[in-house]
Backbone as numpy.savetxt, mean C-alpha at the origin, in Angstrom:
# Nx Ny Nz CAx CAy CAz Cx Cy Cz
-7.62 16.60 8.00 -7.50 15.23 7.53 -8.83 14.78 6.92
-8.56 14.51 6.14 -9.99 13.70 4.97 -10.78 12.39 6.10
-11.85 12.17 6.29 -12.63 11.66 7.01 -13.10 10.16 6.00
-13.01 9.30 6.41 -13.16 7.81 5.13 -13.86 6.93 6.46
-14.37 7.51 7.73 -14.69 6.73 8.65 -15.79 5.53 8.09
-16.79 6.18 7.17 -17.85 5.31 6.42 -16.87 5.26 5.18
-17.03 4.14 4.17 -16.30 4.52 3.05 -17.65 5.12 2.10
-17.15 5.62 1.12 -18.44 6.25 0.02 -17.86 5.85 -1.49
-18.65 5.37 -1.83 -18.82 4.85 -3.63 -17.84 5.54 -4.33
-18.46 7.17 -3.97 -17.89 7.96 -5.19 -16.19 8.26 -4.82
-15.62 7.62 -3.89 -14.31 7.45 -3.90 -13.72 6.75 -4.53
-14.17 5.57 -5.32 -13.89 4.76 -6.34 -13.21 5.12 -7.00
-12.56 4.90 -7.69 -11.12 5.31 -8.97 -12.28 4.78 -9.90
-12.45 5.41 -10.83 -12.89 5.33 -12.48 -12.30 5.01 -13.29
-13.09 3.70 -13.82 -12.25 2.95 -15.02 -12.26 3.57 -16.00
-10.64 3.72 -16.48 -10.32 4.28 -17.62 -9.86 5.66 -17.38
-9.94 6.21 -16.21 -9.30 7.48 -15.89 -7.83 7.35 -15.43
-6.85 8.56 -15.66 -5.80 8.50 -15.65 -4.79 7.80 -14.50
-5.74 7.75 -13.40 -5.43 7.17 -12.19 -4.96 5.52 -12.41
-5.03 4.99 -13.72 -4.52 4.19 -13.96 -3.83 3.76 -15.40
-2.98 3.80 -15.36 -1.73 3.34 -16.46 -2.47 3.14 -17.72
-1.63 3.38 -18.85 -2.40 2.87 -20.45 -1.41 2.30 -20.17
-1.59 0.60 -21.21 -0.82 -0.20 -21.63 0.32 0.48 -22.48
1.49 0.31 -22.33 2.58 0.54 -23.26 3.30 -0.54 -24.47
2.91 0.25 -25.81 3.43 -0.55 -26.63 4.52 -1.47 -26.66
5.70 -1.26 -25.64 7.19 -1.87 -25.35 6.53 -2.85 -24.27
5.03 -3.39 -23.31 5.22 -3.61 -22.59 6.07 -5.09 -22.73
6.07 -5.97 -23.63 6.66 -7.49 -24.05 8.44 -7.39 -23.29
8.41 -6.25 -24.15 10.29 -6.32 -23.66 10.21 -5.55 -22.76
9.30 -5.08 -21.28 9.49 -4.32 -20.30 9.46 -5.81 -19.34
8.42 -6.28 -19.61 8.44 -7.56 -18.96 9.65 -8.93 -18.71
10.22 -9.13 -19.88 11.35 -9.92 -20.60 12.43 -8.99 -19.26
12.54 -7.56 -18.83 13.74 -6.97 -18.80 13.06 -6.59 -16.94
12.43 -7.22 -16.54 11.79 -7.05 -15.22 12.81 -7.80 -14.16
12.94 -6.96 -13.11 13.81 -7.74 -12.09 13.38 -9.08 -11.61
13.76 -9.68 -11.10 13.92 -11.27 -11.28 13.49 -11.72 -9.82
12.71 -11.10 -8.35 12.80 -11.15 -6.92 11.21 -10.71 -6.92
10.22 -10.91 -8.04 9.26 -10.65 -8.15 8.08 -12.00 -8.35
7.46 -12.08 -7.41 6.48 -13.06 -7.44 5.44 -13.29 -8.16
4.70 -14.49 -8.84 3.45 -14.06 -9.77 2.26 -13.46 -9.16
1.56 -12.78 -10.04 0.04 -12.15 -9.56 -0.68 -12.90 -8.74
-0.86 -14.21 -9.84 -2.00 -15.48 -9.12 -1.24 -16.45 -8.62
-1.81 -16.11 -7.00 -1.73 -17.30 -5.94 -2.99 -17.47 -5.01
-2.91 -18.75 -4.19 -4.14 -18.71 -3.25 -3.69 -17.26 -2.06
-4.90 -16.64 -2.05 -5.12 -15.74 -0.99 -6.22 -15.97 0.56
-5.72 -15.57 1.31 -7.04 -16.16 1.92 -8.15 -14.63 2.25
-9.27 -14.77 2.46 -9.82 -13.30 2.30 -10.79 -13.44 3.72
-11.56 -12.35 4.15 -12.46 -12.69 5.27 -13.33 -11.52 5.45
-14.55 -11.86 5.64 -15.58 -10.53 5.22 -16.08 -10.62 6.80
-16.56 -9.34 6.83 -17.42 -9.06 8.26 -18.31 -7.63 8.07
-19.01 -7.93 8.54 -19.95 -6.38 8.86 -19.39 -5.35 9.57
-19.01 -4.10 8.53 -18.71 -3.01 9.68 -19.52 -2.64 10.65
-19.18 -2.66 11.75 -19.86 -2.43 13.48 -20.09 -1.22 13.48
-19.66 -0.02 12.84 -20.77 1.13 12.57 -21.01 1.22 11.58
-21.41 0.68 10.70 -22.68 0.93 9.35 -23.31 -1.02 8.80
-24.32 -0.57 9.61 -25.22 -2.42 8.95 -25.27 -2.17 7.04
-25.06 -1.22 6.80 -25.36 -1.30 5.13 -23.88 -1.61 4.15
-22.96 -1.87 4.99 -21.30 -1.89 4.81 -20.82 -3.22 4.90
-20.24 -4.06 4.41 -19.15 -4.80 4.46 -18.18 -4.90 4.17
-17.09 -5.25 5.09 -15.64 -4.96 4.77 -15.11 -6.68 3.99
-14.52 -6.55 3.05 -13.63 -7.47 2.61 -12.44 -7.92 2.50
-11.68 -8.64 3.11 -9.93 -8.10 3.64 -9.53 -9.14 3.33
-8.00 -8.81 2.48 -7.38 -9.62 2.00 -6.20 -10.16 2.90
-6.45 -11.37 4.05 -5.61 -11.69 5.17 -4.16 -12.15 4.70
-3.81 -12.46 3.53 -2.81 -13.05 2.71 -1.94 -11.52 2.62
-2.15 -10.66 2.42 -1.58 -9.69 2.37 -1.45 -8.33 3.23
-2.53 -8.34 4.25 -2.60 -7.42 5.58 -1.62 -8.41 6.48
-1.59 -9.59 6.68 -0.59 -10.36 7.55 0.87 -10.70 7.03
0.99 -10.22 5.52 2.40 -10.46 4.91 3.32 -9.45 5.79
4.63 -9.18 5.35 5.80 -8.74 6.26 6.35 -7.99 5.14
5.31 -7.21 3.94 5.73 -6.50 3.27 6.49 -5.10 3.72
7.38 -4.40 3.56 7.74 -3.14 3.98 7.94 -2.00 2.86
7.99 -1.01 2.80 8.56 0.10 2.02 10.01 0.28 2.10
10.58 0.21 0.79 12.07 0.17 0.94 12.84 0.75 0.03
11.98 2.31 -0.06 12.70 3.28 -0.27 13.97 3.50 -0.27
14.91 4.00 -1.07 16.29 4.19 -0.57 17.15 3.34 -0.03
16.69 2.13 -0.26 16.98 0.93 0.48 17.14 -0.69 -0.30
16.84 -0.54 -1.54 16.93 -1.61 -2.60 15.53 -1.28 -3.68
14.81 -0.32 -3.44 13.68 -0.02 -4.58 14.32 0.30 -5.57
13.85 -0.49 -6.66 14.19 -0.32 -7.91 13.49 0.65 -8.75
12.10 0.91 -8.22 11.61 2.25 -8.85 10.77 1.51 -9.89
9.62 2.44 -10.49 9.27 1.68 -11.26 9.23 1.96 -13.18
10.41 3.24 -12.68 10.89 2.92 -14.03 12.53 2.81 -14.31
12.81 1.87 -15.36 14.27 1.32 -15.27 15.03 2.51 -15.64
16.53 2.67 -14.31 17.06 3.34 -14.85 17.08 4.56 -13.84
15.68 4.44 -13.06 15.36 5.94 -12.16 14.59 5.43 -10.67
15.76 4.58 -10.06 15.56 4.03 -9.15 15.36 5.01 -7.73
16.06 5.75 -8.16 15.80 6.83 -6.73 14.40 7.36 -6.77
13.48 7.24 -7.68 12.27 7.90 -7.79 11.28 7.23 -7.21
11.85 5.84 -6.92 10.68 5.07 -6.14 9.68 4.70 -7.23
8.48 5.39 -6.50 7.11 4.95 -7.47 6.19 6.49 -7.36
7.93 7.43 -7.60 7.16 8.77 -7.88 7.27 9.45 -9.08
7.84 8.82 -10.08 7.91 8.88 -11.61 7.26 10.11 -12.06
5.60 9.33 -12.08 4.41 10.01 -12.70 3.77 11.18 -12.23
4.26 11.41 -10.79 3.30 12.49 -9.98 2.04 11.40 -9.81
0.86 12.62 -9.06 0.17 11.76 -8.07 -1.21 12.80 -8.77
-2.11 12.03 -9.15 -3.68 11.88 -9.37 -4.13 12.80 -8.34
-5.01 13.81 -8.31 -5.93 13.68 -6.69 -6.83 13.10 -7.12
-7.55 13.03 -5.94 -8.86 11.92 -6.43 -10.00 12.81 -6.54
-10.07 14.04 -5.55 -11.15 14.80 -5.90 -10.47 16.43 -5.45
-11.14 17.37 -5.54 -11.00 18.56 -5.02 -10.73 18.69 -3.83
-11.28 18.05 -2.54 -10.94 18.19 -1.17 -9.48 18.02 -0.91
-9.14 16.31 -1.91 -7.74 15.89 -2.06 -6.92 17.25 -2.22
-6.56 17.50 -3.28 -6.26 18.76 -3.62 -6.15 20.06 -2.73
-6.93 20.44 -2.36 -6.97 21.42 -1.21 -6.70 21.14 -0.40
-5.96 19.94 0.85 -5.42 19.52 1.42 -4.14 19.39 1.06
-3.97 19.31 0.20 -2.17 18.94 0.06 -1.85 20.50 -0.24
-2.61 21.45 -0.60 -2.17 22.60 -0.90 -1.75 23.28 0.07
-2.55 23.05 1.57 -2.55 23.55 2.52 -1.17 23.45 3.29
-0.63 21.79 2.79 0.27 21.27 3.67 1.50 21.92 2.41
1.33 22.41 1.46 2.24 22.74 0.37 2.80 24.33 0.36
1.74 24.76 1.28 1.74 26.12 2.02 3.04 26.04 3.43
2.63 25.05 3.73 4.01 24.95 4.67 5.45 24.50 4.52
5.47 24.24 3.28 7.07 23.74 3.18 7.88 25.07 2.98
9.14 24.55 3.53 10.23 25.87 3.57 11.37 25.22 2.09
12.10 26.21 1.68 13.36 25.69 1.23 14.16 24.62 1.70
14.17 24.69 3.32 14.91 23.31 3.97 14.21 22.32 3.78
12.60 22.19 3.50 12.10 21.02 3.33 12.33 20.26 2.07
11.69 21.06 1.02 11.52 21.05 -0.11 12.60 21.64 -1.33
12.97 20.81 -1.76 14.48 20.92 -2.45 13.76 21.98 -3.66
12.46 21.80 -4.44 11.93 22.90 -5.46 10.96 23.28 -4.95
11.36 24.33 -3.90 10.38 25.20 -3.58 10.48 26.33 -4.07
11.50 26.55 -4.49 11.53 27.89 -5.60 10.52 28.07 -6.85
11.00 26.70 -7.50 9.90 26.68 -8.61 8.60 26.29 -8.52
8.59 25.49 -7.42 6.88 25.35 -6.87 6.72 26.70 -6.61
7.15 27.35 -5.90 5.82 28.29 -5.70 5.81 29.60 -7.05
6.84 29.29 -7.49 6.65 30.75 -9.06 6.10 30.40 -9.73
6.57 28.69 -10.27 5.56 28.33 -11.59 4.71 26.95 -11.43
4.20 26.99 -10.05 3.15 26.20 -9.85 3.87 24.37 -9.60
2.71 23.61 -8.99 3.01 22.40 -8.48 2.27 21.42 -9.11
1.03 21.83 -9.64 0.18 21.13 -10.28 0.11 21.44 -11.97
-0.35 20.36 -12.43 -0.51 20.12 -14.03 -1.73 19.49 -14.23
-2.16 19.24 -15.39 -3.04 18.87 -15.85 -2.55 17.43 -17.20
-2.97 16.50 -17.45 -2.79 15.49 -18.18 -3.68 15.39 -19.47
-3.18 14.26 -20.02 -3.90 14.74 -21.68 -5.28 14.22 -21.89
-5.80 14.22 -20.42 -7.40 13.88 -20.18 -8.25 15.08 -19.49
-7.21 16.00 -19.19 -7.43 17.60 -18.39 -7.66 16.98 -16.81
-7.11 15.85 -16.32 -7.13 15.48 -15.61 -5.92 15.99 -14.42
-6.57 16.36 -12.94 -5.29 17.37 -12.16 -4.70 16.36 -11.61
-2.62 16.74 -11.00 -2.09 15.96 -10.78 -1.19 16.55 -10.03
-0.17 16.31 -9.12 1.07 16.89 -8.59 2.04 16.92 -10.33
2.26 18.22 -10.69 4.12 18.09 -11.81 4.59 17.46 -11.25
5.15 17.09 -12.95 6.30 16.39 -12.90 7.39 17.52 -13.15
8.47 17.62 -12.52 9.57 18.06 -12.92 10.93 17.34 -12.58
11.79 17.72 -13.46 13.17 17.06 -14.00 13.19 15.28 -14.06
11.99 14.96 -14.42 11.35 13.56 -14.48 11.03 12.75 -13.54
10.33 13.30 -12.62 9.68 12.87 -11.25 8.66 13.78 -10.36
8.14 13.54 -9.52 7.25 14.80 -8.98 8.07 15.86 -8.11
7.15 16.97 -8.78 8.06 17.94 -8.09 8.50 18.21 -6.68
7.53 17.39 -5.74 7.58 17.32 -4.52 8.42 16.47 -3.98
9.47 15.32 -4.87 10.20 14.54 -4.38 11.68 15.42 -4.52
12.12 15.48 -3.36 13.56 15.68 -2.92 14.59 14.63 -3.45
15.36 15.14 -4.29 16.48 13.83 -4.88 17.92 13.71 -3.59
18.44 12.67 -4.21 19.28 12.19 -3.29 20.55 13.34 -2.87
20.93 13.34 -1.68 21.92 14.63 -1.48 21.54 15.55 -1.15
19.96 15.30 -1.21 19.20 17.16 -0.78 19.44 17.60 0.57
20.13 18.41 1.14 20.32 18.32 2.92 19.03 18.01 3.78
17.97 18.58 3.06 16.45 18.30 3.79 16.25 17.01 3.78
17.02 16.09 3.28 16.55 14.47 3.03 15.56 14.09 2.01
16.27 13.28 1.00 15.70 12.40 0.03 14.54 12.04 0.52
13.40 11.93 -0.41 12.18 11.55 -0.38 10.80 12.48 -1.19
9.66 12.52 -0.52 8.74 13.06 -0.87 8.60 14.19 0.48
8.85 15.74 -0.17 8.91 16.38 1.03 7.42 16.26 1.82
6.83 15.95 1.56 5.05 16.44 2.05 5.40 14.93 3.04
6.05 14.58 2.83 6.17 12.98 3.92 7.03 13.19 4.68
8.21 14.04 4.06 8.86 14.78 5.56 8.84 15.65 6.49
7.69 16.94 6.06 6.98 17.83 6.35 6.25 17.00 7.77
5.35 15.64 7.25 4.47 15.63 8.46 5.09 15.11 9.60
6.60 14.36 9.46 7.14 13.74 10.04 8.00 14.86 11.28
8.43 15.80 10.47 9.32 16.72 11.17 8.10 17.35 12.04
7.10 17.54 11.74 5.72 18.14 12.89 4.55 17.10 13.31
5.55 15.88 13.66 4.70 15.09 14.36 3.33 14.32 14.17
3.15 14.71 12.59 1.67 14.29 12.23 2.22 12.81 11.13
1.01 12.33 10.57 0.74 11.30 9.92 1.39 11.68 8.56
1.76 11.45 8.13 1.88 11.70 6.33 0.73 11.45 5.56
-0.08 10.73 6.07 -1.58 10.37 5.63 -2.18 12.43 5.37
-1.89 12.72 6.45 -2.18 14.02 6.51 -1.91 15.31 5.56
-0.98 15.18 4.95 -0.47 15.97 4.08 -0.35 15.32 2.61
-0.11 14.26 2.13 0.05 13.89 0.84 -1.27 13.28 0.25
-1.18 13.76 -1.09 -2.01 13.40 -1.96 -2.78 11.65 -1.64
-3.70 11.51 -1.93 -4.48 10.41 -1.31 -3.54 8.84 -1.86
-4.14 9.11 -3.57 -3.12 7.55 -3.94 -1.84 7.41 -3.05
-1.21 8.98 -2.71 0.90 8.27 -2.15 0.14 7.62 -0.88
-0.74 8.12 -0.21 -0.52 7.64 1.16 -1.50 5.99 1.40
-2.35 5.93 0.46 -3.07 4.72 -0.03 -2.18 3.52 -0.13
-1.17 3.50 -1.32 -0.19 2.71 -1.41 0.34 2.18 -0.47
0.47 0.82 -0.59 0.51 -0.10 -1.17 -0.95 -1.11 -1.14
-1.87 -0.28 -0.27 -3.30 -0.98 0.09 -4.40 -0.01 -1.06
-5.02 -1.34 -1.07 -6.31 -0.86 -2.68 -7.13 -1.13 -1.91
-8.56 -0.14 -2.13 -9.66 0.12 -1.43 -10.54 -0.35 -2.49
-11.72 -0.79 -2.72 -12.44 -1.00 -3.78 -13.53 -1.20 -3.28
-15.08 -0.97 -4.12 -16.34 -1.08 -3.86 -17.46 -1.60 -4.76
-18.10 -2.34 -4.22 -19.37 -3.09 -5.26 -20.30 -3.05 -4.37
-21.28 -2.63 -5.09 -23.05 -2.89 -4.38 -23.19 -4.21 -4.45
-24.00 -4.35 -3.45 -23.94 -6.28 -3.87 -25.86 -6.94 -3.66
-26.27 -6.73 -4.24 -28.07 -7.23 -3.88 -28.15 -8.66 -3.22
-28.63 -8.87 -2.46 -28.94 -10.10 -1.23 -29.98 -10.68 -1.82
-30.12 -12.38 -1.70 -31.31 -12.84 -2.03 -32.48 -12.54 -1.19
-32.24 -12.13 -0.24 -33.52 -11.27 0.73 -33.96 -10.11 0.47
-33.34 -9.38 -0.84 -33.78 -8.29 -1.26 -33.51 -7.12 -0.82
-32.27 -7.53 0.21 -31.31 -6.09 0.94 -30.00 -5.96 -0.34
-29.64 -4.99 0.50 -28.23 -4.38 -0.53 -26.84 -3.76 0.33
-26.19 -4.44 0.14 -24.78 -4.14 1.08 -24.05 -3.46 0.47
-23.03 -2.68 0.71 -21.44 -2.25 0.02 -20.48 -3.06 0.15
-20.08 -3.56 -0.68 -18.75 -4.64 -0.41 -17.78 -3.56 -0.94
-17.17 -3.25 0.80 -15.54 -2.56 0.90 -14.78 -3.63 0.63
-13.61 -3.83 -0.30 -12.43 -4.62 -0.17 -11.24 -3.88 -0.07
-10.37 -4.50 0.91 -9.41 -3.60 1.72 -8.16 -5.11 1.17
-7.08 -4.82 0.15 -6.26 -5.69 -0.53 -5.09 -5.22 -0.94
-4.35 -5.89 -1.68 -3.20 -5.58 -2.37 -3.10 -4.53 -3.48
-2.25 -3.67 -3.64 -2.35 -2.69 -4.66 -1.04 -3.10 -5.71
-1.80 -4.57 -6.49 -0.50 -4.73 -7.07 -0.37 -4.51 -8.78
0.28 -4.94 -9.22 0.87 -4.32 -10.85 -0.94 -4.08 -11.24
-1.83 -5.03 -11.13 -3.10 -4.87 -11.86 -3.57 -3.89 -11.56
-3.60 -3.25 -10.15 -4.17 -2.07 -9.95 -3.60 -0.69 -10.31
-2.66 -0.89 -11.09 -2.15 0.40 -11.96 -2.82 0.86 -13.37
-3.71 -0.42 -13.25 -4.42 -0.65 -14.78 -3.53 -1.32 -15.75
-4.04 -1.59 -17.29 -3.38 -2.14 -18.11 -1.99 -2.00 -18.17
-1.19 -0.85 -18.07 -0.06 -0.58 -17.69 0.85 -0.69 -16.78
0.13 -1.02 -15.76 0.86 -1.42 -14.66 1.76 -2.89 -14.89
1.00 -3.70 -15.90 2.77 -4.66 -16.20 3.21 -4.29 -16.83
3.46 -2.53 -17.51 4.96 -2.47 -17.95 5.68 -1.41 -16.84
5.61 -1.29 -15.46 6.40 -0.68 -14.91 7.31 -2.11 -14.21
8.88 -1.00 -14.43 10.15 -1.62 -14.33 9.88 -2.53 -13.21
9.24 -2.47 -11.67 9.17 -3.49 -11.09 8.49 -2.80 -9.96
7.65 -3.40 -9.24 6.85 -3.25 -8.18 6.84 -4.34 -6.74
6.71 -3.19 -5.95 7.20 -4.23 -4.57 6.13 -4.65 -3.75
5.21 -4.44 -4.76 4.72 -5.26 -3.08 4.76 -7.19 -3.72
4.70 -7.37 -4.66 5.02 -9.11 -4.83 6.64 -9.49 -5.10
7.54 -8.07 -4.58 9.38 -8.34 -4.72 9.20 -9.08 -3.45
10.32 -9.87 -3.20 10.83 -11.05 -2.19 11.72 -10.02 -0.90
12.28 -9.16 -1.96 13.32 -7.93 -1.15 12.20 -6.97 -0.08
11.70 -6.70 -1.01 10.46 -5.97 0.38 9.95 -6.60 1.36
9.59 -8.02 1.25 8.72 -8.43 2.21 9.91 -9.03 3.48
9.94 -8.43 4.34 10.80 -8.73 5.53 11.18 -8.35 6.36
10.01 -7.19 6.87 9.59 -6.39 8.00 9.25 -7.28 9.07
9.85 -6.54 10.48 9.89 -7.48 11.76 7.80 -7.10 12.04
6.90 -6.05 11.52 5.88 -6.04 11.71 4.99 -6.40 10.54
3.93 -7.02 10.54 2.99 -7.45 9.64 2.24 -5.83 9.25
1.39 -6.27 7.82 1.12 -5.03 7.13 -0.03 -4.23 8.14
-0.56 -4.82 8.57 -2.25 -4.41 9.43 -1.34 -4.09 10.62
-0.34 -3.84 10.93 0.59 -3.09 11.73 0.83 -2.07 11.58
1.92 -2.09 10.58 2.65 -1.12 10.40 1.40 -0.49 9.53
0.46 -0.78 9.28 -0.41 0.85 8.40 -1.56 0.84 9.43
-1.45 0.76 10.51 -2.29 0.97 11.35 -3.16 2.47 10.84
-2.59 3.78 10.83 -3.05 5.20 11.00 -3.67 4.59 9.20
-3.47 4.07 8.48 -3.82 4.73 7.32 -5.20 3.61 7.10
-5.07 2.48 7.50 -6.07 1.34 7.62 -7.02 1.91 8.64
-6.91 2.40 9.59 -8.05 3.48 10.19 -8.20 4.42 9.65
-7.86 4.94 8.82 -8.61 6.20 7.92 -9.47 5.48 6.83
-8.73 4.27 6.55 -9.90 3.43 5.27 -10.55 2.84 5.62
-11.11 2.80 6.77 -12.00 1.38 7.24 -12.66 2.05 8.48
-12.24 3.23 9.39 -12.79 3.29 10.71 -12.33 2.78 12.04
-12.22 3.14 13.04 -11.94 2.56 14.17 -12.29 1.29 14.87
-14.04 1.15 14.79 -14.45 0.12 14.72 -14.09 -0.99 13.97
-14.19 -0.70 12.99 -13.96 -2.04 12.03 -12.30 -2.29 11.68
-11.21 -1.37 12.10 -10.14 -1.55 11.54 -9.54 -2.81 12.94
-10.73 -2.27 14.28 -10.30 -3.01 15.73 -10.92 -4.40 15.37
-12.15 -4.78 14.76 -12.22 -6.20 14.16 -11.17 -6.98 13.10
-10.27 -5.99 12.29 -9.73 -6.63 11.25 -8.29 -7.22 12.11
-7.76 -5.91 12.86 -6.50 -6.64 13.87 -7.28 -8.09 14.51
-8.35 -8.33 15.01 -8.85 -9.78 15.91 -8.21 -10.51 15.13
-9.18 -10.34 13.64 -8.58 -11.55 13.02 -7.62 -12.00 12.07
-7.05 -10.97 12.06 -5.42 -11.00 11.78 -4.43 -11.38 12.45
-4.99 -10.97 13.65 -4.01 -12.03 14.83 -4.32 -13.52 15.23
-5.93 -13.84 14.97 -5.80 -15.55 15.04 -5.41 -16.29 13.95
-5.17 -15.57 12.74 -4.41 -16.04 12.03 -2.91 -16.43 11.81
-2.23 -15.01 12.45 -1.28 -15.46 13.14 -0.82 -16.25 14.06
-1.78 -16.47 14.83 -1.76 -17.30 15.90 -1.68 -18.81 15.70
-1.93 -19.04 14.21 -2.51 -20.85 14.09 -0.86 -21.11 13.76
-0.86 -22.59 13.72 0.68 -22.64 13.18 1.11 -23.11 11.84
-0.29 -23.25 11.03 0.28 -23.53 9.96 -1.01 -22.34 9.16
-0.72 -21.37 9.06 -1.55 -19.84 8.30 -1.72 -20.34 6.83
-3.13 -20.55 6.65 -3.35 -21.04 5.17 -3.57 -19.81 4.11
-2.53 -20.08 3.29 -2.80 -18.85 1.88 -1.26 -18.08 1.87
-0.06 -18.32 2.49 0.50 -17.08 2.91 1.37 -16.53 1.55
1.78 -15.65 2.38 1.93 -14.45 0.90 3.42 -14.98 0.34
3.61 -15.36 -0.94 4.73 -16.07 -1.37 5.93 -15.42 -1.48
5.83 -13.99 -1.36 7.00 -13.35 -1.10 7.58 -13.26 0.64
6.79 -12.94 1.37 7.48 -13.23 2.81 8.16 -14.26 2.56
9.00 -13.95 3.70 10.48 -15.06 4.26 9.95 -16.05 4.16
10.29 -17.81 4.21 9.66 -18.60 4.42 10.11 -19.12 5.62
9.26 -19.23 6.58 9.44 -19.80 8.34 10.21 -20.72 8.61
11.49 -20.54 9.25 12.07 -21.83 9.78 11.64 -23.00 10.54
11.84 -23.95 9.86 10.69 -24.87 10.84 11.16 -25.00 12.42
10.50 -25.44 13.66 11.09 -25.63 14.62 11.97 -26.75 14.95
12.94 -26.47 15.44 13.66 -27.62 15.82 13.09 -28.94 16.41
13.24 -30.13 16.37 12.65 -31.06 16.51 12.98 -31.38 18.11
12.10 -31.97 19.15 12.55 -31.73 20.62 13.47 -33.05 20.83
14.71 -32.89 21.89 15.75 -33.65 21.55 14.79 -35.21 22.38
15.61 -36.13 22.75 14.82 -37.35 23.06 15.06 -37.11 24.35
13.91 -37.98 25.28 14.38 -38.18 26.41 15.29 -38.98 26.86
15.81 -38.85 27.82 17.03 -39.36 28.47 16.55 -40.52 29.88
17.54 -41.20 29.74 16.81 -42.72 30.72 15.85 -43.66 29.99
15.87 -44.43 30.83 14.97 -45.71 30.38 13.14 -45.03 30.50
12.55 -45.36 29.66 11.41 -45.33 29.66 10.51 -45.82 30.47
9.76 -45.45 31.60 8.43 -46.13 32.55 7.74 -46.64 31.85
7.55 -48.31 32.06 6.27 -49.00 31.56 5.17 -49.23 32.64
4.89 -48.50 34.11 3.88 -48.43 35.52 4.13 -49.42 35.95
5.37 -51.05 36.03 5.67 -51.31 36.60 7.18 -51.78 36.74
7.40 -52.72 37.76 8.51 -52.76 38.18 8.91 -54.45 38.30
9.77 -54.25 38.29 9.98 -56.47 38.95 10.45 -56.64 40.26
9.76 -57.07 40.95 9.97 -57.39 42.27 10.91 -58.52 42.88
């Protein structure tokens, strides 16, 4: 498993590298033809910074508007995919970026273990290869029959999905563990800025946020539709800093991922949570308490 206990700079995604979308000439009428259960980009968020508790040269930046939303993954389940038309593909269309060589050699390892029962093209993965190269010579998981080759289509007896996510599941491990970094990243964006102090120190500002249409790059508003601002996704009985517990401790550390639950939960805790994410459910208010019954005590009596 890849180690992110400190985060490091050079994990950064590079602007302008393939890891993020070119604008598409059609994007006007991709937009016009976008599902309709999709929320806007800009809203108030609420955010909250703290010092990671093992590294004084680190700060974490967390976007509480969206680690406390009730977003879910909903695969196979109403995802529209994010291109029209190829809904079963999810948001595995394009194949998957590695981010560096280690990436890569890790998923190979776990690509070494799939059987035929796992992996619906394991035939052709292993004769004519799993990886490609892009028109930047940039490496990637193939695409084949217009999706990555590692996704299992619907009907496969091994089960629909991304086999390297069913692989870790069927042997008890993380999926963090076996798949390429961006699949298991998603739907949370990691990002980094040096930041100079008027005291003449210098911090890392980690921001730990939403990975939404913008972070696909310019292109990312012309894919068919994306869930983490759909209304349909968000409506998980657990909040996000929950349910990605294993993968929010691989991006942040133990220490600091055990400060971000504190205050994610007194947020939860207040009763009116300022910033909240406009796609979650919206809260039923409480019932109003019925009246009391009998005459009212004024401390005395008439004698």
């Amino acid at each position: 498993m890849a180690k992110t206990n400190k985060a490091k700079q050079d994990k950064a995604p590079k602007q302008g590298s393939k890891k993020s979308l070119k604008k598409s000439k059609t994007g006007a009428v991709a937009a016009l033809e976008r599902p309709s259960d999709e929320v806007g980009l800009d809203f108030p968020r609420g955010w909250v910074e703290f010092a990671d508790p093992a590294d004084d040269e680190q700060v974490f930046r967390c976007d509480l508007t969206w680690l406390t939303s009730r977003w879910t993954c909903i695969f196979g389940q109403g995802c529209q995919g994010i291109e029209a038309g190829r809904a079963d593909d999810g948001c595995c269309t394009l194949g998957a970026h590695f981010s560096d060589e280690d990436d890569e050699k890790r998923v190979a390892e776990n690509a070494a273990r799939l059987t035929p029962e796992v992996w619906q093209f394991h035939d052709v993965g292993t004769r004519t290869g799993w990886v490609q190269t892009d028109d930047d010579g940039e490496r990637q998981t193939r695409r084949y029959e217009g999706s990555c080759i590692f996704q299992n289509r619907p009907g496969f007896a091994g089960g629909a999905g991304c086999s390297l996510h069913i692989l870790a599941l069927r042997e008890g491990r993380e999926p963090l563990e076996t798949k390429p970094d961006v699949c298991w990243q998603l739907p949370i964006r990691r990002t980094y800025d040096w930041v100079d102090r008027p005291d003449d120190t210098r911090v890392l500002v980690v921001s730990i946020g939403e990975y939404d249409r913008r972070g696909w790059g310019p292109g990312g508003h012309d894919l068919h539709w994306w869930c983490t601002s759909a209304t349909s996704a968000h409506g998980a009985g657990k909040p996000v800093y929950e349910s990605y517990r294993p993968e929010l401790t691989e991006l942040m550390g133990e220490a600091a991922y055990a400060t971000l639950v504190e205050l994610c939960e007194a947020r939860l805790a207040s009763l009116l949570p300022l910033a909240p994410h406009p796609a979650d459910p919206t809260p039923t208010p409480a019932p109003a308490p019925a009246p009391a019954t009998g005459t009212p005590s004024t401390g005395t009596t008439a004698g």
